[in-house]
Amino acid sequence: MFDYSDSDQSRDEEISLAEARRPYQINLNTDNNEFFKINNANKCIIKKKKRKNIFFELLIPRIFILIITIIYIFIIAITFYSVENENEIKEDKYLKELIEITKRNLMAQLHNISPQISIDKLYEETNKFSNKLLEIGWKRGIKRMSINSTKQLNNNNNNWSFINSFLFSISLISRIGYGHLVPMTLIGKQLVFPFAIFGIPLFILIINDLTKIFSIFFHWIYKILIKYLKGIKQQIIKLFQTNKNKENEKKLERLNNKKYQNNYYCSELKSTTPSLINKTIQKELLLNKKEELIIN
C-alpha cells in the first residue's frame, strides 16, 4: 500500500552524514581538565612562536646592519691607512733631511762669521733660521717635529696608524670629528665625500635600531621591577594579615577566657542562690510563727 523505499534511503543518508561528521565534532563527555590542558599547551606553543618571531624580526636585521657597518668602517680604515701612511712616511723623511741641511748651513754660516760681530747679531741670525724651520713644519702640518734629536727619536710614531685611521673612519661616519687627523693627499680628500655619503645613513640606521632595542630592554626591566614590587607588596600585606590574625586570635582567647570565668561565676551563683532563698524563707517562717505565738 505505502512505498517506504524513499524514506529508508533518506534515513540511510542522514546516518552516513552523521557518521562522517563524528570525527570533527567535539566530544562533550570528555573531562574539562583535559580540555584546559590542551588549551594551555596551545597557548605555550603560541608564546614560543611569538618569541621566535620577535627574535627573527628584531635582532637578526639589526645584527646584519651592524655587521655591514663594521665591515664598512674597516674598509675606510684600510684605505686611509694605505693612502695616508705612506705619504706621511715620505714627508717625515723629507722634513728630516731639510732640518739636517738647515742645521749644517747654520753652523757653516756661524763658523764663517768673524769674531768681531756682536752677540746680538748672532742671536738675530739664529732666530731667523729657527723661524724658517718652524715655518716649514707648520706648512707641512706636522706640529710635533722638533729640532732636538732626542725629541725626534721619541716622536717616531706616525699619526696615520691603523688605530688612528679606524677612529677617523668612525668619526667620519658618526660626524663627531676626531680632531687633529686630516687627510693630506688628493686621493684621501676625494674619498672622504663618497665614504661619508654611504656611511652616515648606515650610522643613522644603527642609532635608530639601538633606540628601539633600548626601549624594549628598559620596558622589560620596568616589567621585572613592577613584578618584584608587587611581590614585595603581597609579602607585606601577608605579614600584616598574619599579625592581625594573631592579634584577633589573642583577643578571641581573652574573650573566651572571660566568658568562661563569667559562666563559672554564674553557675556558682545559681548553685548558691537556692540555699540562700531557702534560708531566708525559713527565717521568715520562724519569725511569723513567733509573732503568732506572741499574739495568742
PDB file of C-alpha atoms in Angstrom:
ATOM      1  CA  MET A   1       0.000   0.000   0.000  1.00  0.00           C
ATOM      2  CA  PHE A   2       2.725   2.532   1.117  1.00  0.00           C
ATOM      3  CA  ASP A   3       6.147   2.878  -0.511  1.00  0.00           C
ATOM      4  CA  TYR A   4       8.767   3.257   2.246  1.00  0.00           C
ATOM      5  CA  SER A   5      11.800   2.954  -0.060  1.00  0.00           C
ATOM      6  CA  ASP A   6      12.372   6.735  -0.316  1.00  0.00           C
ATOM      7  CA  SER A   7      12.144   7.280   3.431  1.00  0.00           C
ATOM      8  CA  ASP A   8      14.606   4.442   4.111  1.00  0.00           C
ATOM      9  CA  GLN A   9      17.093   5.912   1.647  1.00  0.00           C
ATOM     10  CA  SER A  10      16.826   9.367   3.239  1.00  0.00           C
ATOM     11  CA  ARG A  11      17.399   7.855   6.703  1.00  0.00           C
ATOM     12  CA  ASP A  12      20.460   5.987   5.467  1.00  0.00           C
ATOM     13  CA  GLU A  13      21.844   9.215   4.008  1.00  0.00           C
ATOM     14  CA  GLU A  14      21.270  11.082   7.288  1.00  0.00           C
ATOM     15  CA  ILE A  15      23.030   8.325   9.239  1.00  0.00           C
ATOM     16  CA  SER A  16      26.000   8.372   6.843  1.00  0.00           C
ATOM     17  CA  LEU A  17      26.275  12.156   7.147  1.00  0.00           C
ATOM     18  CA  ALA A  18      26.175  11.926  10.938  1.00  0.00           C
ATOM     19  CA  GLU A  19      28.896   9.284  10.923  1.00  0.00           C
ATOM     20  CA  ALA A  20      31.007  11.447   8.628  1.00  0.00           C
ATOM     21  CA  ARG A  21      30.698  14.422  10.976  1.00  0.00           C
ATOM     22  CA  ARG A  22      31.537  12.496  14.136  1.00  0.00           C
ATOM     23  CA  PRO A  23      35.340  12.837  13.920  1.00  0.00           C
ATOM     24  CA  TYR A  24      35.034  16.629  13.510  1.00  0.00           C
ATOM     25  CA  GLN A  25      32.600  17.123  16.378  1.00  0.00           C
ATOM     26  CA  ILE A  26      33.749  17.897  19.911  1.00  0.00           C
ATOM     27  CA  ASN A  27      33.080  15.156  22.363  1.00  0.00           C
ATOM     28  CA  LEU A  28      31.274  16.927  25.186  1.00  0.00           C
ATOM     29  CA  ASN A  29      31.631  13.934  27.501  1.00  0.00           C
ATOM     30  CA  THR A  30      35.391  14.489  27.835  1.00  0.00           C
ATOM     31  CA  ASP A  31      36.764  15.900  31.053  1.00  0.00           C
ATOM     32  CA  ASN A  32      37.203  19.638  31.406  1.00  0.00           C
ATOM     33  CA  ASN A  33      40.718  19.164  32.742  1.00  0.00           C
ATOM     34  CA  GLU A  34      41.926  17.607  29.504  1.00  0.00           C
ATOM     35  CA  PHE A  35      40.330  20.417  27.518  1.00  0.00           C
ATOM     36  CA  PHE A  36      42.073  23.067  29.639  1.00  0.00           C
ATOM     37  CA  LYS A  37      45.376  21.196  29.388  1.00  0.00           C
ATOM     38  CA  ILE A  38      45.150  21.244  25.605  1.00  0.00           C
ATOM     39  CA  ASN A  39      44.377  24.976  25.653  1.00  0.00           C
ATOM     40  CA  ASN A  40      47.343  25.702  27.928  1.00  0.00           C
ATOM     41  CA  ALA A  41      49.659  23.671  25.702  1.00  0.00           C
ATOM     42  CA  ASN A  42      48.435  25.576  22.651  1.00  0.00           C
ATOM     43  CA  LYS A  43      48.994  28.884  24.443  1.00  0.00           C
ATOM     44  CA  CYS A  44      52.564  27.884  25.342  1.00  0.00           C
ATOM     45  CA  ILE A  45      53.271  26.941  21.728  1.00  0.00           C
ATOM     46  CA  ILE A  46      51.861  30.278  20.525  1.00  0.00           C
ATOM     47  CA  LYS A  47      54.035  32.183  23.023  1.00  0.00           C
ATOM     48  CA  LYS A  48      57.162  30.325  21.891  1.00  0.00           C
ATOM     49  CA  LYS A  49      56.344  31.094  18.267  1.00  0.00           C
ATOM     50  CA  LYS A  50      55.854  34.774  19.126  1.00  0.00           C
ATOM     51  CA  ARG A  51      59.232  34.873  20.872  1.00  0.00           C
ATOM     52  CA  LYS A  52      60.910  33.299  17.875  1.00  0.00           C
ATOM     53  CA  ASN A  53      59.187  35.765  15.565  1.00  0.00           C
ATOM     54  CA  ILE A  54      60.308  38.680  17.758  1.00  0.00           C
ATOM     55  CA  PHE A  55      63.884  37.334  17.700  1.00  0.00           C
ATOM     56  CA  PHE A  56      63.911  36.966  13.930  1.00  0.00           C
ATOM     57  CA  GLU A  57      62.133  40.271  13.295  1.00  0.00           C
ATOM     58  CA  LEU A  58      64.061  42.483  15.713  1.00  0.00           C
ATOM     59  CA  LEU A  59      67.552  41.141  16.302  1.00  0.00           C
ATOM     60  CA  ILE A  60      68.650  39.492  13.054  1.00  0.00           C
ATOM     61  CA  PRO A  61      68.156  42.523  10.725  1.00  0.00           C
ATOM     62  CA  ARG A  62      69.789  44.833  13.261  1.00  0.00           C
ATOM     63  CA  ILE A  63      72.746  42.484  13.686  1.00  0.00           C
ATOM     64  CA  PHE A  64      73.061  42.317   9.899  1.00  0.00           C
ATOM     65  CA  ILE A  65      73.153  46.144   9.626  1.00  0.00           C
ATOM     66  CA  LEU A  66      75.721  46.333  12.442  1.00  0.00           C
ATOM     67  CA  ILE A  67      77.983  43.778  10.717  1.00  0.00           C
ATOM     68  CA  ILE A  68      77.737  45.725   7.440  1.00  0.00           C
ATOM     69  CA  THR A  69      78.715  48.990   9.156  1.00  0.00           C
ATOM     70  CA  ILE A  70      81.677  47.373  10.931  1.00  0.00           C
ATOM     71  CA  ILE A  71      82.917  45.937   7.620  1.00  0.00           C
ATOM     72  CA  TYR A  72      82.433  49.364   6.008  1.00  0.00           C
ATOM     73  CA  ILE A  73      84.434  51.061   8.794  1.00  0.00           C
ATOM     74  CA  PHE A  74      87.272  48.552   8.337  1.00  0.00           C
ATOM     75  CA  ILE A  75      87.300  49.247   4.581  1.00  0.00           C
ATOM     76  CA  ILE A  76      87.563  53.017   5.223  1.00  0.00           C
ATOM     77  CA  ALA A  77      90.328  52.487   7.793  1.00  0.00           C
ATOM     78  CA  ILE A  78      92.355  50.256   5.464  1.00  0.00           C
ATOM     79  CA  THR A  79      92.054  52.713   2.543  1.00  0.00           C
ATOM     80  CA  PHE A  80      93.119  55.752   4.574  1.00  0.00           C
ATOM     81  CA  TYR A  81      95.896  53.770   6.252  1.00  0.00           C
ATOM     82  CA  SER A  82      97.273  52.631   2.901  1.00  0.00           C
ATOM     83  CA  VAL A  83      96.997  56.091   1.302  1.00  0.00           C
ATOM     84  CA  GLU A  84      97.950  58.483   4.107  1.00  0.00           C
ATOM     85  CA  ASN A  85     100.528  56.421   5.992  1.00  0.00           C
ATOM     86  CA  GLU A  86     102.864  56.108   3.010  1.00  0.00           C
ATOM     87  CA  ASN A  87     102.591  59.815   2.280  1.00  0.00           C
ATOM     88  CA  GLU A  88     103.287  60.660   5.919  1.00  0.00           C
ATOM     89  CA  ILE A  89     106.413  58.485   5.981  1.00  0.00           C
ATOM     90  CA  LYS A  90     107.716  60.203   2.829  1.00  0.00           C
ATOM     91  CA  GLU A  91     107.051  63.671   4.267  1.00  0.00           C
ATOM     92  CA  ASP A  92     108.777  62.747   7.531  1.00  0.00           C
ATOM     93  CA  LYS A  93     111.893  61.692   5.653  1.00  0.00           C
ATOM     94  CA  TYR A  94     111.836  64.847   3.537  1.00  0.00           C
ATOM     95  CA  LEU A  95     111.419  67.133   6.562  1.00  0.00           C
ATOM     96  CA  LYS A  96     114.195  65.395   8.487  1.00  0.00           C
ATOM     97  CA  GLU A  97     116.528  65.927   5.534  1.00  0.00           C
ATOM     98  CA  LEU A  98     115.527  69.608   5.367  1.00  0.00           C
ATOM     99  CA  ILE A  99     116.198  70.077   9.081  1.00  0.00           C
ATOM    100  CA  GLU A 100     119.634  68.487   8.811  1.00  0.00           C
ATOM    101  CA  ILE A 101     120.513  70.671   5.798  1.00  0.00           C
ATOM    102  CA  THR A 102     119.415  73.844   7.584  1.00  0.00           C
ATOM    103  CA  LYS A 103     121.415  72.868  10.663  1.00  0.00           C
ATOM    104  CA  ARG A 104     124.559  72.419   8.587  1.00  0.00           C
ATOM    105  CA  ASN A 105     124.044  75.728   6.804  1.00  0.00           C
ATOM    106  CA  LEU A 106     123.530  77.471  10.135  1.00  0.00           C
ATOM    107  CA  MET A 107     126.711  76.029  11.616  1.00  0.00           C
ATOM    108  CA  ALA A 108     128.676  76.898   8.479  1.00  0.00           C
ATOM    109  CA  GLN A 109     127.451  80.484   8.463  1.00  0.00           C
ATOM    110  CA  LEU A 110     128.198  80.904  12.158  1.00  0.00           C
ATOM    111  CA  HIS A 111     131.676  79.485  11.629  1.00  0.00           C
ATOM    112  CA  ASN A 112     132.341  81.857   8.737  1.00  0.00           C
ATOM    113  CA  ILE A 113     131.228  84.910  10.703  1.00  0.00           C
ATOM    114  CA  SER A 114     134.136  86.860  12.098  1.00  0.00           C
ATOM    115  CA  PRO A 115     134.511  87.180  15.865  1.00  0.00           C
ATOM    116  CA  GLN A 116     134.137  90.987  15.621  1.00  0.00           C
ATOM    117  CA  ILE A 117     130.314  90.646  15.234  1.00  0.00           C
ATOM    118  CA  SER A 118     128.363  91.153  18.449  1.00  0.00           C
ATOM    119  CA  ILE A 119     126.324  88.504  20.252  1.00  0.00           C
ATOM    120  CA  ASP A 120     123.040  90.259  19.434  1.00  0.00           C
ATOM    121  CA  LYS A 121     123.736  89.924  15.741  1.00  0.00           C
ATOM    122  CA  LEU A 122     124.403  86.192  16.087  1.00  0.00           C
ATOM    123  CA  TYR A 123     121.190  85.806  18.129  1.00  0.00           C
ATOM    124  CA  GLU A 124     119.170  87.523  15.373  1.00  0.00           C
ATOM    125  CA  GLU A 125     120.647  85.261  12.708  1.00  0.00           C
ATOM    126  CA  THR A 126     119.882  82.102  14.657  1.00  0.00           C
ATOM    127  CA  ASN A 127     116.306  83.298  15.249  1.00  0.00           C
ATOM    128  CA  LYS A 128     115.845  83.789  11.520  1.00  0.00           C
ATOM    129  CA  PHE A 129     116.929  80.224  10.755  1.00  0.00           C
ATOM    130  CA  SER A 130     114.810  78.770  13.562  1.00  0.00           C
ATOM    131  CA  ASN A 131     111.761  80.682  12.281  1.00  0.00           C
ATOM    132  CA  LYS A 132     112.353  79.228   8.826  1.00  0.00           C
ATOM    133  CA  LEU A 133     112.400  75.736  10.296  1.00  0.00           C
ATOM    134  CA  LEU A 134     109.150  76.386  12.156  1.00  0.00           C
ATOM    135  CA  GLU A 135     107.503  77.729   9.005  1.00  0.00           C
ATOM    136  CA  ILE A 136     108.433  74.547   7.144  1.00  0.00           C
ATOM    137  CA  GLY A 137     106.918  72.439   9.913  1.00  0.00           C
ATOM    138  CA  TRP A 138     103.691  74.468  10.090  1.00  0.00           C
ATOM    139  CA  LYS A 139     103.245  74.390   6.329  1.00  0.00           C
ATOM    140  CA  ARG A 140     103.565  70.630   6.228  1.00  0.00           C
ATOM    141  CA  GLY A 141     101.057  70.277   9.060  1.00  0.00           C
ATOM    142  CA  ILE A 142     103.410  68.479  11.438  1.00  0.00           C
ATOM    143  CA  LYS A 143     103.480  70.243  14.787  1.00  0.00           C
ATOM    144  CA  ARG A 144     105.345  67.502  16.601  1.00  0.00           C
ATOM    145  CA  MET A 145     108.596  67.915  14.668  1.00  0.00           C
ATOM    146  CA  SER A 146     111.354  69.434  16.799  1.00  0.00           C
ATOM    147  CA  ILE A 147     114.941  70.469  16.191  1.00  0.00           C
ATOM    148  CA  ASN A 148     116.157  68.470  19.169  1.00  0.00           C
ATOM    149  CA  SER A 149     117.273  64.961  18.146  1.00  0.00           C
ATOM    150  CA  THR A 150     116.100  63.293  21.390  1.00  0.00           C
ATOM    151  CA  LYS A 151     112.527  64.534  20.830  1.00  0.00           C
ATOM    152  CA  GLN A 152     112.671  63.319  17.245  1.00  0.00           C
ATOM    153  CA  LEU A 153     113.596  59.835  18.428  1.00  0.00           C
ATOM    154  CA  ASN A 154     110.702  59.839  20.917  1.00  0.00           C
ATOM    155  CA  ASN A 155     108.205  61.039  18.262  1.00  0.00           C
ATOM    156  CA  ASN A 156     108.791  58.304  15.682  1.00  0.00           C
ATOM    157  CA  ASN A 157     105.147  57.104  15.870  1.00  0.00           C
ATOM    158  CA  ASN A 158     103.109  58.030  12.798  1.00  0.00           C
ATOM    159  CA  ASN A 159      99.791  59.849  13.036  1.00  0.00           C
ATOM    160  CA  TRP A 160      98.119  57.618  10.446  1.00  0.00           C
ATOM    161  CA  SER A 161      98.446  54.294  12.239  1.00  0.00           C
ATOM    162  CA  PHE A 162      95.736  51.674  11.770  1.00  0.00           C
ATOM    163  CA  ILE A 163      94.058  52.530  15.097  1.00  0.00           C
ATOM    164  CA  ASN A 164      94.008  56.256  14.297  1.00  0.00           C
ATOM    165  CA  SER A 165      92.665  55.598  10.811  1.00  0.00           C
ATOM    166  CA  PHE A 166      89.974  53.352  12.324  1.00  0.00           C
ATOM    167  CA  LEU A 167      88.979  56.145  14.736  1.00  0.00           C
ATOM    168  CA  PHE A 168      88.991  58.626  11.848  1.00  0.00           C
ATOM    169  CA  SER A 169      86.621  56.374   9.877  1.00  0.00           C
ATOM    170  CA  ILE A 170      84.241  56.190  12.874  1.00  0.00           C
ATOM    171  CA  SER A 171      84.346  59.980  13.240  1.00  0.00           C
ATOM    172  CA  LEU A 172      83.670  60.371   9.520  1.00  0.00           C
ATOM    173  CA  ILE A 173      80.541  58.169   9.676  1.00  0.00           C
ATOM    174  CA  SER A 174      79.271  59.499  13.002  1.00  0.00           C
ATOM    175  CA  ARG A 175      80.057  63.187  12.188  1.00  0.00           C
ATOM    176  CA  ILE A 176      81.729  63.616  15.578  1.00  0.00           C
ATOM    177  CA  GLY A 177      85.117  64.862  14.388  1.00  0.00           C
ATOM    178  CA  TYR A 178      88.203  63.030  15.659  1.00  0.00           C
ATOM    179  CA  GLY A 179      90.384  66.158  15.938  1.00  0.00           C
ATOM    180  CA  HIS A 180      93.906  66.574  14.601  1.00  0.00           C
ATOM    181  CA  LEU A 181      93.770  63.948  11.814  1.00  0.00           C
ATOM    182  CA  VAL A 182      93.106  65.346   8.344  1.00  0.00           C
ATOM    183  CA  PRO A 183      93.863  63.635   5.019  1.00  0.00           C
ATOM    184  CA  MET A 184      96.692  65.438   3.225  1.00  0.00           C
ATOM    185  CA  THR A 185      96.725  63.646  -0.136  1.00  0.00           C
ATOM    186  CA  LEU A 186      94.355  64.387  -3.017  1.00  0.00           C
ATOM    187  CA  ILE A 187      93.105  60.795  -3.069  1.00  0.00           C
ATOM    188  CA  GLY A 188      92.281  60.955   0.656  1.00  0.00           C
ATOM    189  CA  LYS A 189      90.452  64.275   0.306  1.00  0.00           C
ATOM    190  CA  GLN A 190      88.441  62.940  -2.638  1.00  0.00           C
ATOM    191  CA  LEU A 191      87.500  59.708  -0.829  1.00  0.00           C
ATOM    192  CA  VAL A 192      86.080  61.496   2.235  1.00  0.00           C
ATOM    193  CA  PHE A 193      82.882  62.605   0.485  1.00  0.00           C
ATOM    194  CA  PRO A 194      81.743  59.251  -1.014  1.00  0.00           C
ATOM    195  CA  PHE A 195      82.587  57.354   2.173  1.00  0.00           C
ATOM    196  CA  ALA A 196      80.522  59.871   4.159  1.00  0.00           C
ATOM    197  CA  ILE A 197      77.531  59.639   1.755  1.00  0.00           C
ATOM    198  CA  PHE A 198      77.223  55.868   2.235  1.00  0.00           C
ATOM    199  CA  GLY A 199      78.397  55.741   5.862  1.00  0.00           C
ATOM    200  CA  ILE A 200      76.222  58.394   7.529  1.00  0.00           C
ATOM    201  CA  PRO A 201      72.877  56.697   6.614  1.00  0.00           C
ATOM    202  CA  LEU A 202      74.191  53.377   7.961  1.00  0.00           C
ATOM    203  CA  PHE A 203      75.161  55.062  11.221  1.00  0.00           C
ATOM    204  CA  ILE A 204      71.712  56.703  11.485  1.00  0.00           C
ATOM    205  CA  LEU A 205      70.059  53.301  10.941  1.00  0.00           C
ATOM    206  CA  ILE A 206      72.162  51.790  13.727  1.00  0.00           C
ATOM    207  CA  ILE A 207      71.212  54.612  16.120  1.00  0.00           C
ATOM    208  CA  ASN A 208      67.542  54.119  15.189  1.00  0.00           C
ATOM    209  CA  ASP A 209      67.786  50.397  15.872  1.00  0.00           C
ATOM    210  CA  LEU A 210      69.651  50.984  19.116  1.00  0.00           C
ATOM    211  CA  THR A 211      66.873  53.281  20.336  1.00  0.00           C
ATOM    212  CA  LYS A 212      64.305  50.543  19.641  1.00  0.00           C
ATOM    213  CA  ILE A 213      66.432  47.901  21.373  1.00  0.00           C
ATOM    214  CA  PHE A 214      66.988  50.163  24.391  1.00  0.00           C
ATOM    215  CA  SER A 215      63.264  50.936  24.601  1.00  0.00           C
ATOM    216  CA  ILE A 216      62.421  47.201  24.551  1.00  0.00           C
ATOM    217  CA  PHE A 217      65.163  46.489  27.109  1.00  0.00           C
ATOM    218  CA  PHE A 218      64.032  49.224  29.501  1.00  0.00           C
ATOM    219  CA  HIS A 219      60.395  48.160  29.089  1.00  0.00           C
ATOM    220  CA  TRP A 220      61.431  44.604  30.038  1.00  0.00           C
ATOM    221  CA  ILE A 221      63.351  45.887  33.079  1.00  0.00           C
ATOM    222  CA  TYR A 222      60.325  48.015  34.038  1.00  0.00           C
ATOM    223  CA  LYS A 223      58.070  44.938  33.940  1.00  0.00           C
ATOM    224  CA  ILE A 224      60.513  42.956  36.081  1.00  0.00           C
ATOM    225  CA  LEU A 225      60.679  45.779  38.631  1.00  0.00           C
ATOM    226  CA  ILE A 226      56.884  46.035  38.763  1.00  0.00           C
ATOM    227  CA  LYS A 227      56.598  42.284  39.330  1.00  0.00           C
ATOM    228  CA  TYR A 228      59.244  42.456  42.049  1.00  0.00           C
ATOM    229  CA  LEU A 229      57.493  45.384  43.750  1.00  0.00           C
ATOM    230  CA  LYS A 230      54.147  43.607  43.522  1.00  0.00           C
ATOM    231  CA  GLY A 231      55.695  40.560  45.176  1.00  0.00           C
ATOM    232  CA  ILE A 232      57.114  42.745  47.957  1.00  0.00           C
ATOM    233  CA  LYS A 233      53.680  44.372  48.422  1.00  0.00           C
ATOM    234  CA  GLN A 234      51.995  40.985  48.630  1.00  0.00           C
ATOM    235  CA  GLN A 235      54.542  39.808  51.193  1.00  0.00           C
ATOM    236  CA  ILE A 236      53.999  42.961  53.285  1.00  0.00           C
ATOM    237  CA  ILE A 237      50.208  42.529  53.069  1.00  0.00           C
ATOM    238  CA  LYS A 238      50.549  38.895  54.123  1.00  0.00           C
ATOM    239  CA  LEU A 239      52.691  39.901  57.085  1.00  0.00           C
ATOM    240  CA  PHE A 240      50.118  42.499  58.164  1.00  0.00           C
ATOM    241  CA  GLN A 241      47.318  39.981  57.729  1.00  0.00           C
ATOM    242  CA  THR A 242      49.155  37.364  59.768  1.00  0.00           C
ATOM    243  CA  ASN A 243      49.838  39.907  62.516  1.00  0.00           C
ATOM    244  CA  LYS A 244      46.181  40.962  62.500  1.00  0.00           C
ATOM    245  CA  ASN A 245      45.051  37.358  62.606  1.00  0.00           C
ATOM    246  CA  LYS A 246      47.348  36.682  65.540  1.00  0.00           C
ATOM    247  CA  GLU A 247      46.010  39.735  67.366  1.00  0.00           C
ATOM    248  CA  ASN A 248      42.425  38.698  66.643  1.00  0.00           C
ATOM    249  CA  GLU A 249      43.158  35.186  67.883  1.00  0.00           C
ATOM    250  CA  LYS A 250      44.605  36.601  71.083  1.00  0.00           C
ATOM    251  CA  LYS A 251      41.526  38.808  71.549  1.00  0.00           C
ATOM    252  CA  LEU A 252      39.245  35.845  70.977  1.00  0.00           C
ATOM    253  CA  GLU A 253      41.195  33.809  73.505  1.00  0.00           C
ATOM    254  CA  ARG A 254      40.841  36.610  76.025  1.00  0.00           C
ATOM    255  CA  LEU A 255      37.111  36.909  75.357  1.00  0.00           C
ATOM    256  CA  ASN A 256      36.686  33.169  75.648  1.00  0.00           C
ATOM    257  CA  ASN A 257      38.547  33.198  78.950  1.00  0.00           C
ATOM    258  CA  LYS A 258      36.309  36.000  80.236  1.00  0.00           C
ATOM    259  CA  LYS A 259      33.184  34.173  79.087  1.00  0.00           C
ATOM    260  CA  TYR A 260      34.399  31.024  80.810  1.00  0.00           C
ATOM    261  CA  GLN A 261      35.027  32.919  84.008  1.00  0.00           C
ATOM    262  CA  ASN A 262      31.631  34.627  83.810  1.00  0.00           C
ATOM    263  CA  ASN A 263      29.904  31.309  83.209  1.00  0.00           C
ATOM    264  CA  TYR A 264      31.768  29.789  86.130  1.00  0.00           C
ATOM    265  CA  TYR A 265      30.724  32.573  88.466  1.00  0.00           C
ATOM    266  CA  CYS A 266      27.138  32.448  87.201  1.00  0.00           C
ATOM    267  CA  SER A 267      26.981  28.705  87.786  1.00  0.00           C
ATOM    268  CA  GLU A 268      28.324  29.164  91.302  1.00  0.00           C
ATOM    269  CA  LEU A 269      25.742  31.845  91.975  1.00  0.00           C
ATOM    270  CA  LYS A 270      22.991  29.629  90.623  1.00  0.00           C
ATOM    271  CA  SER A 271      24.134  26.789  92.860  1.00  0.00           C
ATOM    272  CA  THR A 272      24.291  29.028  95.936  1.00  0.00           C
ATOM    273  CA  THR A 273      21.064  31.060  95.438  1.00  0.00           C
ATOM    274  CA  PRO A 274      18.575  28.257  96.192  1.00  0.00           C
ATOM    275  CA  SER A 275      20.180  27.564  99.574  1.00  0.00           C
ATOM    276  CA  LEU A 276      20.123  31.257 100.421  1.00  0.00           C
ATOM    277  CA  ILE A 277      16.487  31.563  99.351  1.00  0.00           C
ATOM    278  CA  ASN A 278      15.550  28.572 101.451  1.00  0.00           C
ATOM    279  CA  LYS A 279      17.330  30.009 104.474  1.00  0.00           C
ATOM    280  CA  THR A 280      15.581  33.365 104.114  1.00  0.00           C
ATOM    281  CA  ILE A 281      12.215  31.657 103.721  1.00  0.00           C
ATOM    282  CA  GLN A 282      12.854  29.535 106.796  1.00  0.00           C
ATOM    283  CA  LYS A 283      13.801  32.639 108.781  1.00  0.00           C
ATOM    284  CA  GLU A 284      10.647  34.443 107.683  1.00  0.00           C
ATOM    285  CA  LEU A 285       8.506  31.438 108.625  1.00  0.00           C
ATOM    286  CA  LEU A 286      10.102  31.240 112.046  1.00  0.00           C
ATOM    287  CA  LEU A 287       9.516  34.928 112.611  1.00  0.00           C
ATOM    288  CA  ASN A 288       5.891  34.599 111.574  1.00  0.00           C
ATOM    289  CA  LYS A 289       5.390  31.684 113.947  1.00  0.00           C
ATOM    290  CA  LYS A 290       6.913  33.646 116.793  1.00  0.00           C
ATOM    291  CA  GLU A 291       4.623  36.575 116.127  1.00  0.00           C
ATOM    292  CA  GLU A 292       1.560  34.306 116.093  1.00  0.00           C
ATOM    293  CA  LEU A 293       2.566  32.734 119.381  1.00  0.00           C
ATOM    294  CA  ILE A 294       3.050  36.116 120.983  1.00  0.00           C
ATOM    295  CA  ILE A 295      -0.338  37.279 119.797  1.00  0.00           C
ATOM    296  CA  ASN A 296      -2.037  34.191 121.174  1.00  0.00           C
TER     297      ASN A 296
END
